[in-house]
XYZ file of N, CA and C in Angstrom:
453
model
N 114.776 -115.540 55.813
C 113.207 -114.532 55.604
C 113.127 -114.349 56.727
N 112.247 -113.035 56.930
C 111.458 -112.567 58.168
C 110.932 -113.353 59.050
N 110.016 -113.480 59.959
C 109.073 -114.097 60.400
C 108.339 -112.226 60.027
N 106.866 -113.150 60.272
C 105.521 -111.704 60.374
C 105.256 -111.519 61.471
N 105.190 -110.578 62.119
C 104.866 -110.285 62.961
C 103.187 -109.748 63.727
N 102.742 -110.565 64.546
C 101.788 -110.617 64.714
C 100.448 -108.719 65.447
N 101.856 -108.510 65.787
C 101.933 -107.118 65.837
C 100.354 -106.443 64.848
N 99.493 -105.979 65.082
C 98.636 -104.772 64.564
C 98.493 -103.719 65.574
N 98.851 -102.786 64.645
C 97.938 -101.789 65.235
C 96.085 -101.555 66.263
N 96.505 -100.034 66.895
C 94.750 -100.346 67.151
C 94.372 -99.960 66.468
N 93.516 -99.878 65.649
C 93.183 -98.954 64.491
C 91.188 -98.274 65.145
N 91.490 -96.632 64.973
C 90.510 -95.663 65.598
C 89.425 -95.351 64.688
N 88.214 -95.923 64.583
C 87.193 -95.546 63.130
C 87.459 -94.141 63.604
N 87.763 -93.174 62.886
C 87.681 -91.949 62.766
C 86.177 -91.281 62.565
N 85.330 -91.609 62.016
C 84.301 -91.050 62.288
C 83.317 -91.820 63.054
N 83.253 -92.398 64.399
C 82.873 -92.497 65.633
C 82.190 -90.966 65.749
N 83.413 -89.991 65.693
C 82.671 -88.836 66.626
C 81.376 -88.478 65.830
N 81.105 -88.978 64.680
C 80.247 -88.260 64.131
C 79.183 -88.931 64.553
N 78.817 -90.111 64.314
C 78.250 -91.259 64.325
C 77.126 -90.761 66.374
N 78.232 -90.712 66.717
C 77.747 -90.262 67.955
C 76.799 -89.105 68.481
N 77.128 -88.159 67.321
C 76.818 -86.474 67.215
C 75.689 -86.712 65.955
N 76.037 -87.819 65.810
C 73.900 -87.716 65.010
C 72.818 -88.289 66.098
N 74.332 -89.554 66.399
C 72.594 -90.435 67.636
C 72.129 -88.734 68.650
N 72.737 -87.910 68.558
C 71.669 -86.423 69.427
C 70.493 -86.213 69.010
N 70.478 -86.687 67.166
C 69.319 -86.296 66.375
C 68.227 -86.390 66.244
N 67.580 -86.587 65.803
C 65.388 -87.103 65.428
C 66.449 -87.681 64.568
N 65.559 -89.075 63.806
C 65.530 -89.628 61.991
C 65.470 -88.377 61.316
N 66.442 -88.980 60.239
C 65.800 -87.645 58.776
C 64.572 -88.302 58.226
N 64.555 -87.948 57.573
C 63.305 -88.006 56.199
C 63.339 -89.600 55.834
N 64.560 -90.192 55.735
C 64.547 -91.150 54.593
C 64.376 -92.270 55.229
N 64.820 -91.433 56.759
C 64.330 -93.743 58.534
C 63.459 -93.178 58.585
N 62.617 -92.079 58.979
C 61.423 -92.229 59.174
C 60.188 -92.744 57.935
N 60.620 -92.622 57.039
C 59.885 -93.158 55.808
C 59.885 -95.215 55.534
N 61.429 -95.126 55.301
C 61.345 -96.636 55.951
C 60.757 -97.117 56.724
N 60.631 -96.831 57.728
C 60.170 -97.482 59.219
C 58.643 -97.140 58.930
N 58.797 -96.286 58.592
C 57.200 -96.379 58.232
C 56.382 -97.164 57.263
N 57.055 -97.723 56.025
C 57.087 -97.902 55.184
C 56.687 -100.135 55.741
N 57.422 -99.957 56.606
C 57.825 -101.528 56.949
C 55.743 -101.830 58.483
N 56.212 -100.432 58.808
C 55.139 -100.260 59.470
C 53.575 -100.720 58.535
N 53.676 -99.990 57.705
C 52.212 -99.957 56.880
C 51.864 -101.478 56.317
N 53.439 -101.824 55.567
C 53.006 -102.911 54.418
C 52.797 -104.340 55.417
N 53.199 -104.295 57.248
C 52.844 -105.444 57.569
C 51.105 -104.807 58.018
N 50.540 -103.651 58.311
C 49.526 -103.428 58.854
C 48.281 -103.660 57.245
N 48.701 -103.554 56.208
C 48.222 -103.698 55.232
C 47.871 -105.504 55.091
N 49.030 -105.460 55.057
C 48.606 -107.179 54.797
C 48.188 -107.528 55.393
N 48.178 -107.399 56.742
C 47.297 -107.747 57.630
C 45.777 -107.864 57.503
N 45.130 -106.355 57.143
C 43.933 -106.115 56.706
C 42.865 -106.726 55.597
N 43.935 -106.974 55.197
C 43.858 -108.056 54.082
C 44.180 -109.168 54.049
N 43.811 -109.429 54.617
C 43.906 -111.513 55.662
C 45.107 -111.819 55.096
N 46.937 -111.516 53.901
C 47.565 -112.146 53.677
C 49.236 -111.540 54.822
N 48.399 -111.755 55.424
C 49.658 -111.592 57.020
C 50.399 -113.058 56.747
N 51.593 -112.758 57.885
C 52.273 -113.595 59.055
C 52.550 -113.828 59.804
N 52.887 -114.767 60.080
C 53.978 -114.068 61.315
C 54.263 -112.902 61.728
N 55.769 -112.257 60.701
C 56.312 -111.544 61.006
C 55.861 -110.482 61.185
N 54.520 -110.263 60.136
C 53.802 -108.706 60.233
C 52.718 -108.616 61.335
N 53.015 -109.649 62.908
C 52.910 -109.242 63.899
C 53.301 -109.120 64.323
N 54.650 -109.951 64.147
C 55.537 -109.175 65.935
C 55.883 -107.519 65.212
N 55.764 -107.233 63.740
C 56.301 -106.175 63.142
C 55.975 -104.970 64.328
N 53.693 -105.397 64.038
C 53.281 -104.618 64.686
C 53.224 -104.722 66.049
N 53.363 -105.509 66.460
C 53.404 -105.718 69.002
C 55.021 -105.115 68.578
N 55.640 -105.195 67.985
C 56.779 -103.957 67.812
C 57.067 -102.483 67.974
N 55.763 -102.287 67.524
C 55.459 -100.578 67.445
C 55.190 -100.535 68.407
N 54.011 -101.297 68.271
C 53.134 -101.350 70.186
C 53.968 -100.989 71.255
N 54.928 -101.488 71.124
C 56.127 -102.333 72.480
C 56.814 -100.938 72.851
N 56.954 -100.570 71.618
C 58.313 -99.710 71.622
C 57.637 -98.197 71.909
N 56.082 -97.726 71.377
C 55.529 -96.427 72.107
C 55.118 -96.737 73.248
N 54.205 -97.639 74.124
C 54.722 -98.145 75.071
C 55.633 -97.318 76.215
N 56.808 -98.203 76.031
C 58.201 -97.696 76.229
C 58.881 -96.305 76.348
N 58.426 -96.010 75.557
C 57.633 -93.753 74.877
C 56.978 -93.874 75.810
N 55.858 -93.853 75.750
C 55.430 -93.264 76.472
C 55.434 -93.310 77.860
N 55.342 -94.327 78.392
C 55.727 -94.247 80.321
C 57.083 -93.110 80.369
N 58.455 -93.004 79.287
C 59.800 -92.246 79.741
C 58.765 -90.753 78.900
N 57.225 -90.553 79.277
C 57.233 -89.200 79.171
C 56.925 -88.274 77.448
N 56.762 -89.692 76.599
C 57.063 -88.795 75.534
C 56.263 -89.477 74.994
N 55.459 -88.507 74.974
C 52.936 -88.437 74.547
C 52.964 -89.723 74.807
N 52.407 -89.040 76.627
C 51.572 -90.263 77.805
C 50.637 -89.828 77.676
N 50.079 -89.163 77.218
C 48.314 -89.178 77.344
C 48.219 -90.072 76.120
N 49.108 -91.286 75.164
C 48.038 -91.511 74.002
C 48.701 -93.815 74.915
N 48.719 -93.481 76.159
C 48.390 -94.816 76.852
C 47.575 -95.102 76.762
N 46.407 -94.588 76.497
C 45.005 -95.813 75.854
C 45.505 -95.715 75.364
N 45.968 -95.598 74.054
C 45.437 -96.002 73.272
C 47.001 -97.038 72.915
N 47.871 -97.854 73.248
C 48.200 -98.399 73.292
C 48.106 -99.426 74.559
N 47.291 -98.837 75.287
C 46.673 -100.289 76.102
C 45.839 -100.917 74.882
N 44.940 -100.223 74.166
C 44.583 -100.592 72.997
C 44.536 -102.029 71.979
N 45.683 -100.919 71.559
C 46.213 -101.862 70.727
C 46.905 -103.099 71.543
N 47.090 -103.446 72.588
C 47.707 -104.736 73.031
C 46.211 -105.179 72.592
N 45.473 -104.092 73.423
C 44.386 -105.573 73.712
C 44.507 -105.971 72.008
N 44.386 -105.066 71.529
C 44.091 -105.609 70.136
C 44.531 -106.576 69.435
N 45.725 -106.734 70.234
C 47.194 -108.261 69.256
C 46.539 -109.450 70.348
N 46.163 -108.999 71.447
C 45.590 -110.307 72.211
C 44.769 -110.725 71.237
N 43.533 -110.711 70.755
C 42.518 -110.649 70.038
C 43.182 -111.216 68.813
N 44.067 -110.843 67.911
C 43.611 -110.831 66.955
C 44.677 -112.203 67.518
N 45.829 -112.590 67.603
C 46.948 -113.941 68.426
C 46.430 -114.748 69.351
N 44.798 -114.507 69.746
C 43.942 -115.827 70.139
C 43.266 -116.303 68.882
N 42.944 -114.946 67.762
C 42.243 -115.881 66.729
C 42.865 -116.512 65.893
N 44.142 -115.772 65.414
C 45.322 -116.474 64.272
C 45.509 -118.474 65.125
N 44.917 -118.463 66.677
C 45.554 -119.592 67.084
C 44.507 -120.035 66.829
N 43.335 -120.484 67.152
C 41.998 -121.132 66.779
C 41.226 -121.226 64.956
N 42.033 -120.049 64.049
C 41.030 -119.915 62.678
C 42.693 -120.457 61.248
N 43.841 -120.098 62.416
C 45.630 -120.739 61.777
C 45.157 -119.494 60.802
N 44.845 -117.694 60.822
C 45.082 -117.161 59.524
C 45.256 -116.143 60.736
N 46.210 -114.194 59.741
C 46.670 -113.518 60.698
C 45.850 -112.223 59.480
N 44.863 -111.928 60.561
C 43.942 -111.144 60.711
C 43.765 -109.595 61.390
N 42.828 -109.129 60.672
C 42.338 -107.422 61.589
C 40.906 -108.043 61.885
N 39.404 -107.365 62.320
C 38.491 -106.831 62.900
C 38.788 -105.870 61.845
N 37.322 -104.846 62.904
C 37.483 -103.427 61.886
C 37.872 -102.753 63.393
N 37.425 -102.966 64.559
C 37.944 -102.398 65.779
C 39.596 -102.574 66.718
N 39.816 -103.640 65.299
C 41.127 -103.974 66.101
C 42.186 -103.136 65.000
N 41.342 -103.153 63.495
C 42.465 -102.431 62.996
C 42.345 -100.844 63.587
N 41.373 -100.489 63.572
C 41.554 -99.054 64.494
C 42.445 -99.047 65.600
N 42.124 -99.363 65.628
C 43.396 -99.179 67.409
C 44.414 -99.725 67.238
N 45.941 -100.814 65.706
C 46.480 -100.467 65.402
C 46.792 -99.302 65.100
N 45.495 -98.845 64.131
C 46.118 -97.959 63.127
C 46.450 -96.144 64.056
N 45.042 -96.842 64.942
C 45.924 -95.220 66.113
C 46.975 -95.253 66.308
N 47.559 -96.404 67.409
C 48.918 -96.797 67.685
C 50.133 -96.643 66.940
N 49.999 -97.089 64.988
C 50.940 -96.837 64.624
C 50.510 -95.564 64.645
N 49.354 -94.457 64.675
C 49.954 -92.633 63.951
C 50.195 -92.299 65.681
N 51.014 -92.634 66.811
C 51.253 -92.491 67.861
C 53.105 -92.672 67.915
N 52.840 -93.968 67.468
C 54.525 -94.018 66.984
C 54.980 -93.431 65.743
N 54.231 -93.154 64.743
C 55.599 -91.665 64.400
C 55.631 -90.587 64.946
N 54.746 -90.744 65.785
C 54.656 -89.347 66.713
C 55.287 -89.198 66.865
N 55.358 -90.644 67.605
C 57.121 -90.353 68.858
C 58.119 -90.558 68.067
N 58.270 -90.962 67.026
C 59.705 -91.180 66.504
C 60.201 -90.176 65.570
N 59.394 -89.028 65.098
C 59.200 -88.148 64.492
C 59.760 -87.132 65.974
N 59.966 -87.243 67.618
C 60.243 -85.682 67.395
C 61.266 -87.210 69.212
N 61.540 -87.744 69.045
C 63.243 -87.951 70.000
C 64.225 -88.778 69.037
N 65.311 -88.316 70.114
C 67.209 -88.568 69.359
C 67.206 -89.313 68.723
N 67.249 -90.424 68.110
C 67.091 -91.346 67.868
C 68.285 -92.659 68.840
N 68.569 -91.795 69.618
C 69.544 -92.298 70.449
C 68.175 -93.138 71.985
N 67.483 -92.210 71.456
C 66.354 -92.673 73.016
C 65.972 -93.644 71.736
N 64.814 -93.455 70.836
C 64.548 -94.522 70.274
C 65.308 -95.726 69.954
N 66.348 -95.901 70.066
C 67.390 -97.378 70.502
C 67.781 -97.332 71.750
N 66.812 -96.985 72.795
C 66.876 -97.457 73.876
C 65.583 -97.686 74.276
N 64.695 -97.232 73.232
C 62.837 -97.944 73.733
C 63.360 -99.378 73.179
N 63.668 -99.531 71.682
C 63.759 -100.702 72.053
C 64.258 -101.941 71.622
N 65.857 -101.568 72.862
C 66.444 -102.604 73.455
C 65.618 -102.346 74.509
N 65.159 -101.518 75.248
C 64.218 -101.765 76.636
C 63.030 -103.353 76.565
N 62.339 -102.775 75.503
C 61.230 -104.254 75.087
C 62.411 -105.275 74.454
N 63.344 -105.693 73.471
C 63.660 -106.609 73.801
C 64.498 -106.500 75.192
N 65.089 -106.047 76.423
C 65.099 -106.717 78.248
C 64.085 -107.334 78.018
N 62.705 -106.565 77.920
C 61.257 -107.090 78.243
C 60.762 -108.911 78.192
N 61.507 -108.453 76.377
C 61.182 -109.627 76.193
C 61.668 -110.998 77.109
N 63.478 -110.693 76.648
C 64.034 -111.850 77.280
C 63.771 -112.160 78.743
N 63.174 -111.171 80.019
C 62.642 -111.614 81.279
C 61.064 -112.409 80.930
N 60.629 -111.790 79.433
C 59.055 -112.524 79.238
C 58.578 -112.154 80.174
N 58.140 -110.242 80.956
C 57.298 -109.674 79.942
C 56.557 -108.530 79.013
N 56.301 -110.133 79.023
C 55.376 -110.736 77.715
C 53.887 -110.496 78.224
N 52.532 -109.502 76.672
C 51.467 -110.422 76.977
C 51.498 -111.353 76.391
N 50.414 -112.247 77.073
C 50.309 -114.134 76.657
C 48.606 -113.475 76.902
N 48.026 -113.754 75.856
C 46.182 -114.476 75.694
C 45.846 -115.277 76.828
N 44.794 -114.485 77.007
C 43.805 -115.426 78.202
C 44.163 -116.745 78.644
Protein backbone atom coordinates (compact mmCIF):
# COMPACT_ATOMS: atom_id res chain seq x y z
CA UNK A 1 0.00 0.00 0.00
CA UNK A 2 1.28 3.41 -0.91
CA UNK A 3 2.01 6.06 1.73
CA UNK A 4 -0.11 9.19 1.37
CA UNK A 5 1.79 12.35 0.67
CA UNK A 6 1.47 15.41 2.86
CA UNK A 7 1.54 17.59 -0.22
CA UNK A 8 -1.56 19.72 -0.53
CA UNK A 9 -1.74 22.11 -3.43
CA UNK A 10 -2.13 25.76 -2.47
CA UNK A 11 -5.74 26.66 -2.97
CA UNK A 12 -6.69 30.12 -4.05
CA UNK A 13 -10.09 31.52 -3.30
CA UNK A 14 -11.58 32.20 -6.73
CA UNK A 15 -13.95 34.83 -5.30
CA UNK A 16 -11.29 36.88 -3.49
CA UNK A 17 -11.28 39.50 -6.23
CA UNK A 18 -15.03 39.98 -5.82
CA UNK A 19 -14.67 40.60 -2.10
CA UNK A 20 -11.80 43.01 -2.70
CA UNK A 21 -13.90 44.99 -5.16
CA UNK A 22 -16.93 44.99 -2.88
CA UNK A 23 -14.90 46.72 -0.15
CA UNK A 24 -14.70 49.72 -2.49
CA UNK A 25 -18.47 50.17 -2.49
CA UNK A 26 -20.83 51.54 0.11
CA UNK A 27 -22.78 49.17 2.31
CA UNK A 28 -25.99 47.91 0.82
CA UNK A 29 -29.39 48.54 2.39
CA UNK A 30 -29.49 45.19 4.21
CA UNK A 31 -26.16 45.82 5.90
CA UNK A 32 -27.18 49.33 6.92
CA UNK A 33 -30.44 47.96 8.29
CA UNK A 34 -28.65 45.28 10.33
CA UNK A 35 -26.28 47.82 11.86
CA UNK A 36 -29.11 50.26 12.50
CA UNK A 37 -31.23 47.63 14.23
CA UNK A 38 -28.42 46.68 16.61
CA UNK A 39 -27.81 50.32 17.49
CA UNK A 40 -31.44 51.30 17.87
CA UNK A 41 -32.27 48.20 19.92
CA UNK A 42 -29.49 49.11 22.34
CA UNK A 43 -30.69 52.70 22.54
CA UNK A 44 -34.29 51.59 23.12
CA UNK A 45 -33.34 49.17 25.91
CA UNK A 46 -31.31 51.91 27.59
CA UNK A 47 -34.20 54.36 27.18
CA UNK A 48 -36.57 51.93 28.89
CA UNK A 49 -34.13 51.33 31.75
CA UNK A 50 -33.61 47.71 30.69
CA UNK A 51 -30.12 48.20 29.29
CA UNK A 52 -27.22 45.88 29.91
CA UNK A 53 -23.50 46.45 29.65
CA UNK A 54 -23.44 45.18 26.06
CA UNK A 55 -25.90 47.94 25.08
CA UNK A 56 -23.58 50.53 26.59
CA UNK A 57 -20.63 49.13 24.66
CA UNK A 58 -22.62 49.06 21.41
CA UNK A 59 -23.44 52.73 21.85
CA UNK A 60 -19.85 53.54 22.81
CA UNK A 61 -18.65 51.80 19.64
CA UNK A 62 -20.94 53.87 17.42
CA UNK A 63 -19.76 57.08 19.10
CA UNK A 64 -16.10 56.10 18.73
CA UNK A 65 -16.46 55.08 15.08
CA UNK A 66 -18.20 58.40 14.39
CA UNK A 67 -15.32 60.20 16.11
CA UNK A 68 -12.73 58.46 13.92
CA UNK A 69 -14.76 59.16 10.77
CA UNK A 70 -15.07 62.85 11.74
CA UNK A 71 -11.31 63.00 12.30
CA UNK A 72 -10.82 61.52 8.84
CA UNK A 73 -13.00 64.17 7.20
CA UNK A 74 -16.33 62.34 6.96
CA UNK A 75 -18.79 64.82 8.44
CA UNK A 76 -16.27 66.87 10.44
CA UNK A 77 -19.03 69.34 11.33
CA UNK A 78 -20.48 66.60 13.57
CA UNK A 79 -17.51 66.65 15.97
CA UNK A 80 -19.49 68.68 18.54
CA UNK A 81 -22.28 66.12 18.41
CA UNK A 82 -19.77 63.30 18.99
CA UNK A 83 -18.20 65.11 21.95
CA UNK A 84 -21.65 65.65 23.51
CA UNK A 85 -22.34 61.92 23.10
CA UNK A 86 -18.99 61.09 24.74
CA UNK A 87 -19.90 63.31 27.69
CA UNK A 88 -23.26 61.53 27.90
CA UNK A 89 -21.50 58.15 27.94
CA UNK A 90 -19.33 59.26 30.86
CA UNK A 91 -22.44 60.39 32.78
CA UNK A 92 -24.21 57.09 32.00
CA UNK A 93 -21.23 55.12 33.27
CA UNK A 94 -21.00 57.19 36.46
CA UNK A 95 -24.73 56.70 37.11
CA UNK A 96 -24.43 52.97 36.53
CA UNK A 97 -21.61 52.78 39.08
CA UNK A 98 -23.80 54.63 41.62
CA UNK A 99 -27.13 52.91 41.01
CA UNK A 100 -26.26 49.65 39.25
CA UNK A 101 -28.64 50.36 36.34
CA UNK A 102 -27.95 51.21 32.74
CA UNK A 103 -30.16 53.99 31.40
CA UNK A 104 -30.45 57.50 29.98
CA UNK A 105 -31.56 60.86 31.21
CA UNK A 106 -33.30 63.14 28.69
CA UNK A 107 -30.27 65.20 27.59
CA UNK A 108 -28.11 62.08 27.40
CA UNK A 109 -30.64 60.34 25.21
CA UNK A 110 -30.82 63.35 22.89
CA UNK A 111 -27.02 63.48 22.55
CA UNK A 112 -26.84 59.75 21.81
CA UNK A 113 -29.71 59.94 19.29
CA UNK A 114 -28.04 62.86 17.50
CA UNK A 115 -24.77 60.92 17.31
CA UNK A 116 -26.58 57.78 16.07
CA UNK A 117 -28.16 59.87 13.30
CA UNK A 118 -24.73 61.25 12.35
CA UNK A 119 -23.28 57.72 12.43
CA UNK A 120 -25.96 56.43 10.06
CA UNK A 121 -25.23 59.26 7.64
CA UNK A 122 -21.50 58.62 7.80
CA UNK A 123 -21.59 54.89 7.20
CA UNK A 124 -24.07 55.30 4.35
CA UNK A 125 -21.64 57.40 2.31
CA UNK A 126 -18.25 55.79 2.95
CA UNK A 127 -16.92 52.57 1.42
CA UNK A 128 -16.99 49.43 3.53
CA UNK A 129 -13.21 49.50 3.69
CA UNK A 130 -13.27 52.87 5.42
CA UNK A 131 -15.86 51.66 7.95
CA UNK A 132 -13.72 48.63 8.67
CA UNK A 133 -10.61 50.78 9.04
CA UNK A 134 -12.42 53.11 11.44
CA UNK A 135 -13.51 50.15 13.58
CA UNK A 136 -9.96 48.80 13.60
CA UNK A 137 -8.65 52.21 14.65
CA UNK A 138 -11.13 52.29 17.53
CA UNK A 139 -9.89 48.84 18.56
CA UNK A 140 -6.25 50.01 18.42
CA UNK A 141 -7.08 53.02 20.59
CA UNK A 142 -8.83 50.81 23.14
CA UNK A 143 -5.84 48.47 23.20
CA UNK A 144 -3.51 51.45 23.79
CA UNK A 145 -5.76 52.64 26.64
CA UNK A 146 -6.88 55.82 24.90
CA UNK A 147 -10.44 55.67 26.19
CA UNK A 148 -12.64 58.05 28.13
CA UNK A 149 -12.82 57.37 31.82
CA UNK A 150 -15.17 58.79 34.40
CA UNK A 151 -13.51 61.50 36.45
